[in-house]
CSV table of C-alpha atoms in Angstrom, one decimal:
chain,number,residue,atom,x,y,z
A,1,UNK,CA,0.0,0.0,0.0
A,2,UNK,CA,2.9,2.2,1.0
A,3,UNK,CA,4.0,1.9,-2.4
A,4,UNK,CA,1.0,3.1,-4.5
A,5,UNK,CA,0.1,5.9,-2.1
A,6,UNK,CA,3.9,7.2,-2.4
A,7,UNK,CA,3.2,8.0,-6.1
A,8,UNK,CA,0.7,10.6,-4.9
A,9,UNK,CA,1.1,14.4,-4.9
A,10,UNK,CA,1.3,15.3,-1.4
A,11,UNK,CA,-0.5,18.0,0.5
A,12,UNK,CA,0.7,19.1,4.4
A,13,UNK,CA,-1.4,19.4,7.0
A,14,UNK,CA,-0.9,23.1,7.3
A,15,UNK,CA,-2.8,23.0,3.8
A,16,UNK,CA,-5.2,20.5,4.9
A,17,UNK,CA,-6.7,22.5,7.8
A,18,UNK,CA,-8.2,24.8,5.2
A,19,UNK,CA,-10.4,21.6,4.7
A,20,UNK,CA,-12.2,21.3,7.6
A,21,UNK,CA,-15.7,20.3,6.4
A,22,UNK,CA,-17.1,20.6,9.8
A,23,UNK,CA,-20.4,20.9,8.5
A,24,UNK,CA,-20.7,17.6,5.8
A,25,UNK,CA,-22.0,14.9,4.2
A,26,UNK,CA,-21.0,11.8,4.8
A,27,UNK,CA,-20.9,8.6,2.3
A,28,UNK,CA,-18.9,5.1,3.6
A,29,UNK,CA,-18.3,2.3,1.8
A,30,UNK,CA,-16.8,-0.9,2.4
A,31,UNK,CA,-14.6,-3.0,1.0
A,32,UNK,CA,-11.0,-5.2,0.8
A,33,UNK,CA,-7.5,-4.2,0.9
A,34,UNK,CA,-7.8,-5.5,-3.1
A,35,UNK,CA,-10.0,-3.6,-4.1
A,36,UNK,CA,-8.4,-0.7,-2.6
A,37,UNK,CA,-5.5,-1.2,-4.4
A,38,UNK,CA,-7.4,-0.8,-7.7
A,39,UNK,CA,-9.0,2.5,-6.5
A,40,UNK,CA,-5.7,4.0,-5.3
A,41,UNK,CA,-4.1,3.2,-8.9
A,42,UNK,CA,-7.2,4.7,-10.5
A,43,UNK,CA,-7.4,8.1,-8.3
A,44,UNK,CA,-3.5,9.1,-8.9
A,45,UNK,CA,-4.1,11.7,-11.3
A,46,UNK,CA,-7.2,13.5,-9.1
A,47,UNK,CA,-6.5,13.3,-5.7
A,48,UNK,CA,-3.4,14.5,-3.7
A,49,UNK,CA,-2.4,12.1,-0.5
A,50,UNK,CA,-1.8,13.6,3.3
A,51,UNK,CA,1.9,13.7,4.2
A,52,UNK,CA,3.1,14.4,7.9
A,53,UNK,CA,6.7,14.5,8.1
A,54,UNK,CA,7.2,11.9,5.2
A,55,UNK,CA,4.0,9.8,6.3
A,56,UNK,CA,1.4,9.0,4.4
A,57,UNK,CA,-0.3,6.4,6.3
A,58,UNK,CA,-1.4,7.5,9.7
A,59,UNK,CA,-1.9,6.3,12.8
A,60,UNK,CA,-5.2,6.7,14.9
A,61,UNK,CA,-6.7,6.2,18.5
A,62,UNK,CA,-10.1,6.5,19.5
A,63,UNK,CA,-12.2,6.0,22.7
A,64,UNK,CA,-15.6,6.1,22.9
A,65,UNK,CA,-18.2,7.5,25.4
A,66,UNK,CA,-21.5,6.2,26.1
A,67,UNK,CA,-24.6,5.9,29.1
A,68,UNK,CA,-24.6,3.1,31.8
A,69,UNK,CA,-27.5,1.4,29.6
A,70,UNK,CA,-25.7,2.2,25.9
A,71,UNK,CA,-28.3,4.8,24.9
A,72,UNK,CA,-26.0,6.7,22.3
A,73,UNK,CA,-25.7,2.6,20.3
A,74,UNK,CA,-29.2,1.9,21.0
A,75,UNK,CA,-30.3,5.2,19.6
A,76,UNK,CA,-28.4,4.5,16.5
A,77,UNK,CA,-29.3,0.6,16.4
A,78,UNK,CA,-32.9,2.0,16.0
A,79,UNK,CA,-32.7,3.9,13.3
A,80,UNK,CA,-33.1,7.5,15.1
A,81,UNK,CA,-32.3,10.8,13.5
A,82,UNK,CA,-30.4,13.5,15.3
A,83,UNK,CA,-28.2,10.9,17.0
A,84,UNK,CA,-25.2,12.1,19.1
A,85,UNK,CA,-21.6,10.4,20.0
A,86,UNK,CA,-19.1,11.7,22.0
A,87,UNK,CA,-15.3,10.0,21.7
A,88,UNK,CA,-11.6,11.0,22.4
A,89,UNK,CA,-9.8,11.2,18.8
A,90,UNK,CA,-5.9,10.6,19.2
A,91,UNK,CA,-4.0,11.5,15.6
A,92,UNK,CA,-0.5,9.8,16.9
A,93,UNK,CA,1.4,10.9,14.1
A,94,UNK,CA,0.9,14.4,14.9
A,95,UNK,CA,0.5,14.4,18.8
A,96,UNK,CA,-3.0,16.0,18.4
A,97,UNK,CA,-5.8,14.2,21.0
A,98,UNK,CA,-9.2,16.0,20.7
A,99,UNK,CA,-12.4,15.6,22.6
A,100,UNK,CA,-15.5,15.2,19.6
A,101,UNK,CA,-18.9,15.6,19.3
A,102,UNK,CA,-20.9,14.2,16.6
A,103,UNK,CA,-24.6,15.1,15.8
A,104,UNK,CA,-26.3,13.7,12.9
A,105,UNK,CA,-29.5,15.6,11.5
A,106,UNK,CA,-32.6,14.3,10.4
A,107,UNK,CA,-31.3,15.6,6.9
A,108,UNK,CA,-28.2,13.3,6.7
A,109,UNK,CA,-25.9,16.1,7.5
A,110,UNK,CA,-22.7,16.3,10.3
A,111,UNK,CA,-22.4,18.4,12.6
A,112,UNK,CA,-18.5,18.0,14.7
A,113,UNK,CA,-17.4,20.2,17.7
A,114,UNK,CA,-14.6,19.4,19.0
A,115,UNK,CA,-12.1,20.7,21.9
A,116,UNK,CA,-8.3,19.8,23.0
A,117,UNK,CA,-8.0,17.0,25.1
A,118,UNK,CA,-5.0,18.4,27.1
A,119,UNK,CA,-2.6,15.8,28.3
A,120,UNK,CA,-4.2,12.4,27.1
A,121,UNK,CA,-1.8,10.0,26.1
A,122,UNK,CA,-3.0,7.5,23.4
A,123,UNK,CA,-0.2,5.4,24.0
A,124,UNK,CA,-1.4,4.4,27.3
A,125,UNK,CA,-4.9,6.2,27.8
A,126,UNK,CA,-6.6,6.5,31.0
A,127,UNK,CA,-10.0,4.2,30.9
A,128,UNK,CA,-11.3,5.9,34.1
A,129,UNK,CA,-11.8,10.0,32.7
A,130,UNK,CA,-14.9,11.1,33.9
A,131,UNK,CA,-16.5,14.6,33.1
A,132,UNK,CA,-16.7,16.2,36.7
A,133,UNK,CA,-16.0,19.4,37.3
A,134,UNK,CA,-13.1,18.7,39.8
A,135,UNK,CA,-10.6,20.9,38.2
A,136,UNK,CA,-10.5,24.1,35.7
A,137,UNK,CA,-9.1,21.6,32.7
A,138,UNK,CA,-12.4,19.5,33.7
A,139,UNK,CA,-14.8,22.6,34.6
A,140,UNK,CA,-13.9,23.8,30.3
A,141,UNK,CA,-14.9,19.5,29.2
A,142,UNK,CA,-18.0,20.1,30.9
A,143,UNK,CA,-18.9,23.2,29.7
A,144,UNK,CA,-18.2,22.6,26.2
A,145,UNK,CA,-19.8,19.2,26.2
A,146,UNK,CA,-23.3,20.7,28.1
A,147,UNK,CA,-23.3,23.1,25.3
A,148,UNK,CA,-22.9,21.0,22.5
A,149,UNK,CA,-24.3,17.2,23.9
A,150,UNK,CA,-27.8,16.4,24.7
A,151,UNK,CA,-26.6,13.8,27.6
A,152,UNK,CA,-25.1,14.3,31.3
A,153,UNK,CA,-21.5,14.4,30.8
A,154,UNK,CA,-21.2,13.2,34.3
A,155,UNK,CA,-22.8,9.6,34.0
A,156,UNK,CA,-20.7,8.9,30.8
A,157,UNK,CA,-18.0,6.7,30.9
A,158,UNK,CA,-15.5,5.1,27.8
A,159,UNK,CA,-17.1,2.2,26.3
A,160,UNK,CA,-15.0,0.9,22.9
A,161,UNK,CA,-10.9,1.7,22.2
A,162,UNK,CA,-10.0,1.2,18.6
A,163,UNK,CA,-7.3,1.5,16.7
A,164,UNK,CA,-6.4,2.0,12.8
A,165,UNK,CA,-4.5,3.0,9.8
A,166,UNK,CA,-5.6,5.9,8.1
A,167,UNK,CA,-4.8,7.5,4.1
A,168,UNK,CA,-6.4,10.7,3.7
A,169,UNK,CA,-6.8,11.7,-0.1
A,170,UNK,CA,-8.0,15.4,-1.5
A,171,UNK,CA,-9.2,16.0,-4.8
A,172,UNK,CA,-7.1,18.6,-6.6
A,173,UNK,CA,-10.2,21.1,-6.5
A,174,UNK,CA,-9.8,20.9,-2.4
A,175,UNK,CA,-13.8,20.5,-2.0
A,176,UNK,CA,-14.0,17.0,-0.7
A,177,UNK,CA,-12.0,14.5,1.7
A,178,UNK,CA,-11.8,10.7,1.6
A,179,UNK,CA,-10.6,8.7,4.4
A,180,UNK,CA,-9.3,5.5,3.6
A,181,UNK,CA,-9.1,3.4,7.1
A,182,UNK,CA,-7.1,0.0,7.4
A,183,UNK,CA,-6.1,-2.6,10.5
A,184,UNK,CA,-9.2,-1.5,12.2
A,185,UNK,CA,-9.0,-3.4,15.3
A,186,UNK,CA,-11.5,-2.9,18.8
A,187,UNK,CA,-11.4,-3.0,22.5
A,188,UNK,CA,-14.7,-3.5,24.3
A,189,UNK,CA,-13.9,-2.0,28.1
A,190,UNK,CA,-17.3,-3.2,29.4
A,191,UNK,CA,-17.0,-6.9,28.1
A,192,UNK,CA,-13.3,-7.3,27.8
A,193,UNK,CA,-14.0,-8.4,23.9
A,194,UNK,CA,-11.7,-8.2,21.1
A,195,UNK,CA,-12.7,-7.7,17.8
A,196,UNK,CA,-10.0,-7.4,14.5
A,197,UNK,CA,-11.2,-6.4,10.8
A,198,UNK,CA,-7.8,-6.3,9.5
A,199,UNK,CA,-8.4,-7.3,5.7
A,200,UNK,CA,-11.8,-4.8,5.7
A,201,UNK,CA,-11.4,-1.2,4.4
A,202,UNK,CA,-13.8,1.7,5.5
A,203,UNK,CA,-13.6,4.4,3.2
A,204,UNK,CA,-15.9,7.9,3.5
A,205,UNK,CA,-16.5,10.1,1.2
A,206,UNK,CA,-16.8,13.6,3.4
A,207,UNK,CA,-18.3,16.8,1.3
A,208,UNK,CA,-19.7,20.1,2.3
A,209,UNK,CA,-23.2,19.4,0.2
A,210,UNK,CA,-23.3,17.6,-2.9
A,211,UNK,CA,-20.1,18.7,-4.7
A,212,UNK,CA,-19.0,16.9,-8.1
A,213,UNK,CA,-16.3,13.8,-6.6
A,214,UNK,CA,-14.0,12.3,-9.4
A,215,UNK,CA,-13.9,9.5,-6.6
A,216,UNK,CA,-18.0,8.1,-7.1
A,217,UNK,CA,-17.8,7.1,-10.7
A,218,UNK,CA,-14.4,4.9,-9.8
A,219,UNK,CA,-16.2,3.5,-6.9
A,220,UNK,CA,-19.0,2.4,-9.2
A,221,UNK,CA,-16.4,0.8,-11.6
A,222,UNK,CA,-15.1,-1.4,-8.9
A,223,UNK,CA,-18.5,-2.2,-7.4
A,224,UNK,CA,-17.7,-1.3,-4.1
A,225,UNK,CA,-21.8,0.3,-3.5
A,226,UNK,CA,-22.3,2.4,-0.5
A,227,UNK,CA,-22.4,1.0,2.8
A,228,UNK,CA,-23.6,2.6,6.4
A,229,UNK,CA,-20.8,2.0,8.7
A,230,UNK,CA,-20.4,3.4,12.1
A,231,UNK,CA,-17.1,2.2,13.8
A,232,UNK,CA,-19.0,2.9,17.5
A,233,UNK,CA,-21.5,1.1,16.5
A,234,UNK,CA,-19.7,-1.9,14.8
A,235,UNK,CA,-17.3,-2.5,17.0
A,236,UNK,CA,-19.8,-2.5,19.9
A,237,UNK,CA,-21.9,-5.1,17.9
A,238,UNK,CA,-19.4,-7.1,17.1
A,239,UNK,CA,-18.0,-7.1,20.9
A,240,UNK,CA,-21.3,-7.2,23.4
A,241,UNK,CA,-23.5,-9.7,22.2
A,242,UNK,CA,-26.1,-9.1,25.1
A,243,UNK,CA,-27.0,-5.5,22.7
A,244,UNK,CA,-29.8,-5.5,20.1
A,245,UNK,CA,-28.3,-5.5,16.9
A,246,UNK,CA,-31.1,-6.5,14.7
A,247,UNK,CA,-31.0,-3.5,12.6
A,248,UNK,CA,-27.4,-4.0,12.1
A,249,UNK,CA,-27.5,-7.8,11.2
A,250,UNK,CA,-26.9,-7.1,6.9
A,251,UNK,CA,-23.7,-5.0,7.5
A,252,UNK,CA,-22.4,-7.5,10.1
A,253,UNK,CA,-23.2,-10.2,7.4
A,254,UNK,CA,-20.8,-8.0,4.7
A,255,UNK,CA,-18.1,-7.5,7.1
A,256,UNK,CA,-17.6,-11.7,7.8
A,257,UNK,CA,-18.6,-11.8,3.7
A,258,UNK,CA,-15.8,-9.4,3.2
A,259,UNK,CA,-13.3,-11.1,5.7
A,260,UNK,CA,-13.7,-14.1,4.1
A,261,UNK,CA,-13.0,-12.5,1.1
A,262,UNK,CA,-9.9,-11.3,2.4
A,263,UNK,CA,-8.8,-14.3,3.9
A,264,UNK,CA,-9.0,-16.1,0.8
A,265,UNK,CA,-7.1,-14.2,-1.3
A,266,UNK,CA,-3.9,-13.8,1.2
């Protein structure tokens, strides 16, 4: 992969934070490392690749939040508009840890506020952070998150860890952002769990509106179809198998389709 993604024009990540797309539209699709490989050769001459200090395949940490009863999954397991998740997004590569919300309308669209997470170390995170105004640090979490999340931030505690692999590509007109996520691997903290997808790619398609993307018509070549995919939500489903997850049961059944797949042609 290294390889293919090194024949990209780069683009820093001074240049990329004109790119924020905080206010988007999300598409995902899923797929195999293969097929990726086919869609990387076929992007080159549209899309420039994220490079941070010579890297162009990033590392990423996430924990994520949720109620004593799971209410932010179970929202989303049943189909709910205007659904909310709160997580801890580590960016190794660059030493960057931010705390995230996440709302999603009832017109598709999504929403992302997000604050520093001073001092967090996602090389050996703390499991036990809990959003009580003990301290000034603390006192700024919950203020931002009662602003911006519709649940106590007090009774919330860290749920699912995950780790991954990331390629950012841009399209030379800067108006769109895929994220191209690999080795996606989870931690359930509540059931002790393991779950690893390495062989599965998540890509998502992120665009303020409906702008043209060079990338759809490729995507439709190779037959890899749109697919809802919500990491959280996955990787809980796949970990606790005391949670509903009827609504979920066809994209569980194309991620072991896809593993297979994977598996197969290794």
């Amino acid at each position: 992969m290294e390889s293919i993604i090194s024949k990209y024009d780069p683009i820093t990540l001074d240049e990329m934070s004109g790119i924020k797309l905080m206010n988007r539209t999300d598409t995902k699709f899923v797929t195999t490392v293969d097929r990726l490989r086919l869609l990387l050769a076929l992007a080159h001459d549209d899309y420039r690749a994220q490079d941070i200090n010579g890297k162009r395949i990033a590392s990423y940490y996430t924990a994520y939040f949720d109620t004593p009863d799971n209410n932010m999954y179970i929202v989303h397991q049943n189909g709910h508009a205007g659904r909310q998740k709160l997580r801890i997004r580590s960016y190794i590569d660059s030493g960057l840890n931010f705390l995230e919300v996440k709302t999603k309308n009832n017109r598709g669209r999504t929403r992302k506020k997000r604050v520093d997470m001073v001092g967090f170390d996602p090389m050996n995170p703390d499991h036990g952070i809990r959003f009580l105004r003990q301290d000034d640090q603390y006192r700024s979490y919950d203020d931002f998150l009662r602003k911006h999340l519709r649940y106590d931030p007090t009774i919330l505690t860290e749920h699912l860890e995950n780790h991954f692999h990331r390629i950012t590509l841009v399209n030379k007109a800067k108006t769109e952002r895929l994220t191209i996520d690999t080795d996606l691997c989870f931690h359930n903290l509540m059931t002790g769990r393991d779950a690893d997808l390495t062989g599965l790619v998540i890509i998502e398609l992120k665009r303020d509106g409906l702008q043209p993307s060079p990338i759809l018509g490729m995507l439709r070549e190779l037959r890899i179809m749109p697919s809802g995919f919500s990491k959280y939500c996955m990787g809980t489903a796949l970990t606790n198998p005391s949670l509903k997850r009827n609504n979920f049961k066809e994209r569980l059944r194309l991620v072991e389709r896809l593993l297979s797949r994977a598996q197969q042609s290794n």
